[in-house]
């Protein structure tokens, strides 16, 4: 796996950016920035440390799809670590097999650093070769959306 990093400075407190990014006060704020990846993206579950969370949407055929993950760490307005360990095929959670083995155990980490009312959000994520171009072109656009909604 390869590690990617994306950063964005946002004119808002770390607490506000954290709440907006995770959709803690309104799930729609999470859905707003992640629709860059898939217009139907949402999550099911909890952002609480140790919780299972599913990142879901519908694929091009209208079938439910997404990632099955665990919140390994959640330090409010500071650091969130997500460990991906499976994927959704409709309503079925697939956590073993060749498709999973390529990237299982990969992490997506969010760090929030506030300085004088400006928060730098850093996203570090593991990905496999076939998704490098996709994430390198799409994640910066998603971060722009996060900045836009956090600064409102």
Short mmCIF file of C-alpha atoms in Angstrom, two decimals:
data_model
loop_
_atom_site.label_atom_id
_atom_site.label_comp_id
_atom_site.label_asym_id
_atom_site.label_seq_id
_atom_site.Cartn_x
_atom_site.Cartn_y
_atom_site.Cartn_z
CA UNK A 1 0.00 0.00 0.00
CA UNK A 2 1.01 3.57 -0.50
CA UNK A 3 0.42 6.49 1.83
CA UNK A 4 -1.14 9.69 0.54
CA UNK A 5 -1.35 13.00 2.37
CA UNK A 6 -3.65 15.96 1.79
CA UNK A 7 -3.69 19.26 3.73
CA UNK A 8 -6.09 22.17 3.80
CA UNK A 9 -6.12 25.37 5.83
CA UNK A 10 -9.61 26.30 6.97
CA UNK A 11 -10.68 29.59 8.57
CA UNK A 12 -12.57 27.98 11.45
CA UNK A 13 -11.82 26.48 14.84
CA UNK A 14 -10.56 22.90 15.04
CA UNK A 15 -13.75 22.01 16.95
CA UNK A 16 -15.97 23.35 14.15
CA UNK A 17 -13.95 21.66 11.40
CA UNK A 18 -13.96 18.35 13.32
CA UNK A 19 -17.73 18.48 13.87
CA UNK A 20 -18.35 19.47 10.24
CA UNK A 21 -16.03 16.85 8.77
CA UNK A 22 -17.59 14.02 10.78
CA UNK A 23 -21.16 15.32 10.54
CA UNK A 24 -21.50 15.23 14.32
CA UNK A 25 -24.13 17.95 14.63
CA UNK A 26 -25.66 17.45 11.20
CA UNK A 27 -24.89 14.39 9.05
CA UNK A 28 -25.49 16.57 5.98
CA UNK A 29 -22.15 18.37 6.56
CA UNK A 30 -20.31 15.04 6.23
CA UNK A 31 -22.36 14.11 3.18
CA UNK A 32 -21.62 17.50 1.59
CA UNK A 33 -17.86 17.06 1.35
CA UNK A 34 -17.81 13.31 0.64
CA UNK A 35 -20.27 13.56 -2.25
CA UNK A 36 -17.14 14.44 -4.25
CA UNK A 37 -16.31 10.71 -4.09
CA UNK A 38 -19.85 9.46 -4.65
CA UNK A 39 -23.05 11.58 -4.74
CA UNK A 40 -24.79 9.05 -2.46
CA UNK A 41 -22.03 8.79 0.18
CA UNK A 42 -23.02 8.66 3.84
CA UNK A 43 -22.08 6.67 6.93
CA UNK A 44 -23.84 4.18 9.21
CA UNK A 45 -22.63 3.76 12.75
CA UNK A 46 -20.70 5.82 15.23
CA UNK A 47 -17.49 7.84 15.28
CA UNK A 48 -16.85 6.69 18.87
CA UNK A 49 -13.50 4.99 19.54
CA UNK A 50 -13.82 1.23 19.08
CA UNK A 51 -17.04 1.50 17.08
CA UNK A 52 -17.79 -0.11 13.76
CA UNK A 53 -18.68 2.37 11.05
CA UNK A 54 -19.76 1.73 7.48
CA UNK A 55 -19.07 4.25 4.71
CA UNK A 56 -21.81 3.57 2.19
CA UNK A 57 -23.26 4.71 -1.07
CA UNK A 58 -24.70 3.16 -4.17
CA UNK A 59 -22.57 2.01 -7.07
CA UNK A 60 -23.19 2.71 -10.75
CA UNK A 61 -25.79 -0.11 -10.82
CA UNK A 62 -27.72 1.28 -7.84
CA UNK A 63 -26.39 -1.44 -5.51
CA UNK A 64 -25.30 -0.60 -1.96
CA UNK A 65 -21.52 -0.60 -1.65
CA UNK A 66 -18.83 0.82 0.61
CA UNK A 67 -16.27 0.21 3.31
CA UNK A 68 -16.52 -1.58 6.64
CA UNK A 69 -14.28 0.11 9.17
CA UNK A 70 -13.46 0.67 12.82
CA UNK A 71 -12.77 3.93 14.62
CA UNK A 72 -9.39 3.14 16.19
CA UNK A 73 -9.01 6.57 17.78
CA UNK A 74 -11.13 9.68 18.20
CA UNK A 75 -9.64 12.59 20.12
CA UNK A 76 -12.15 15.40 19.54
CA UNK A 77 -10.85 18.30 17.44
CA UNK A 78 -7.40 16.69 17.41
CA UNK A 79 -7.10 13.26 15.74
CA UNK A 80 -9.32 10.56 14.23
CA UNK A 81 -8.02 7.21 12.98
CA UNK A 82 -10.15 4.90 10.84
CA UNK A 83 -9.05 1.34 10.06
CA UNK A 84 -10.68 -0.18 7.01
CA UNK A 85 -11.13 -3.95 7.19
CA UNK A 86 -13.80 -4.92 4.70
CA UNK A 87 -16.25 -3.80 2.06
CA UNK A 88 -19.96 -3.96 1.43
CA UNK A 89 -21.46 -5.98 -1.38
CA UNK A 90 -25.12 -5.01 -1.09
CA UNK A 91 -25.95 -5.69 2.54
CA UNK A 92 -23.22 -8.31 2.90
CA UNK A 93 -20.02 -7.41 4.75
CA UNK A 94 -17.00 -8.99 3.05
CA UNK A 95 -14.01 -9.11 5.41
CA UNK A 96 -11.91 -11.93 3.92
CA UNK A 97 -10.64 -12.93 0.50
CA UNK A 98 -8.35 -11.61 -2.19
CA UNK A 99 -10.17 -8.30 -2.76
CA UNK A 100 -9.93 -7.47 0.95
CA UNK A 101 -6.36 -8.67 1.45
CA UNK A 102 -4.99 -6.02 -0.96
CA UNK A 103 -5.88 -3.16 1.38
CA UNK A 104 -7.25 -4.55 4.66
CA UNK A 105 -5.76 -2.82 7.66
CA UNK A 106 -5.31 0.38 5.69
CA UNK A 107 -5.88 3.57 7.65
CA UNK A 108 -7.40 6.95 7.00
CA UNK A 109 -6.29 9.48 9.61
CA UNK A 110 -7.51 13.03 10.17
CA UNK A 111 -5.43 15.52 12.16
CA UNK A 112 -6.72 18.96 13.19
CA UNK A 113 -4.19 21.68 14.15
CA UNK A 114 -5.53 25.10 15.08
CA UNK A 115 -3.37 28.23 15.09
CA UNK A 116 -4.89 31.72 15.49
CA UNK A 117 -8.34 30.56 14.41
CA UNK A 118 -7.08 28.74 11.31
CA UNK A 119 -7.24 24.96 11.33
CA UNK A 120 -4.97 22.85 9.20
CA UNK A 121 -6.63 19.54 8.42
CA UNK A 122 -4.26 16.79 7.38
CA UNK A 123 -5.60 13.57 5.89
CA UNK A 124 -3.23 10.63 5.66
CA UNK A 125 -4.50 7.52 3.99
CA UNK A 126 -3.28 4.17 2.74
CA UNK A 127 -4.35 3.12 -0.71
CA UNK A 128 -3.48 0.59 -3.37
CA UNK A 129 -1.85 1.39 -6.70
CA UNK A 130 -5.05 1.21 -8.74
CA UNK A 131 -6.68 4.03 -6.71
CA UNK A 132 -3.69 6.42 -6.55
CA UNK A 133 -4.76 8.64 -9.45
CA UNK A 134 -8.38 8.67 -8.29
CA UNK A 135 -7.57 9.82 -4.76
CA UNK A 136 -4.86 12.26 -5.89
CA UNK A 137 -7.37 14.01 -8.14
CA UNK A 138 -10.52 13.64 -6.00
CA UNK A 139 -9.38 14.15 -2.39
CA UNK A 140 -8.20 17.77 -2.93
CA UNK A 141 -11.66 18.61 -4.36
CA UNK A 142 -13.30 17.01 -1.31
CA UNK A 143 -11.05 19.07 0.98
CA UNK A 144 -12.15 22.22 -0.89
CA UNK A 145 -15.77 21.27 -0.15
CA UNK A 146 -14.90 20.68 3.51
CA UNK A 147 -13.29 24.14 3.67
CA UNK A 148 -16.33 25.72 2.02
CA UNK A 149 -18.87 24.23 4.43
CA UNK A 150 -16.68 24.65 7.54
CA UNK A 151 -16.22 28.35 6.89
CA UNK A 152 -19.97 29.06 6.69
#
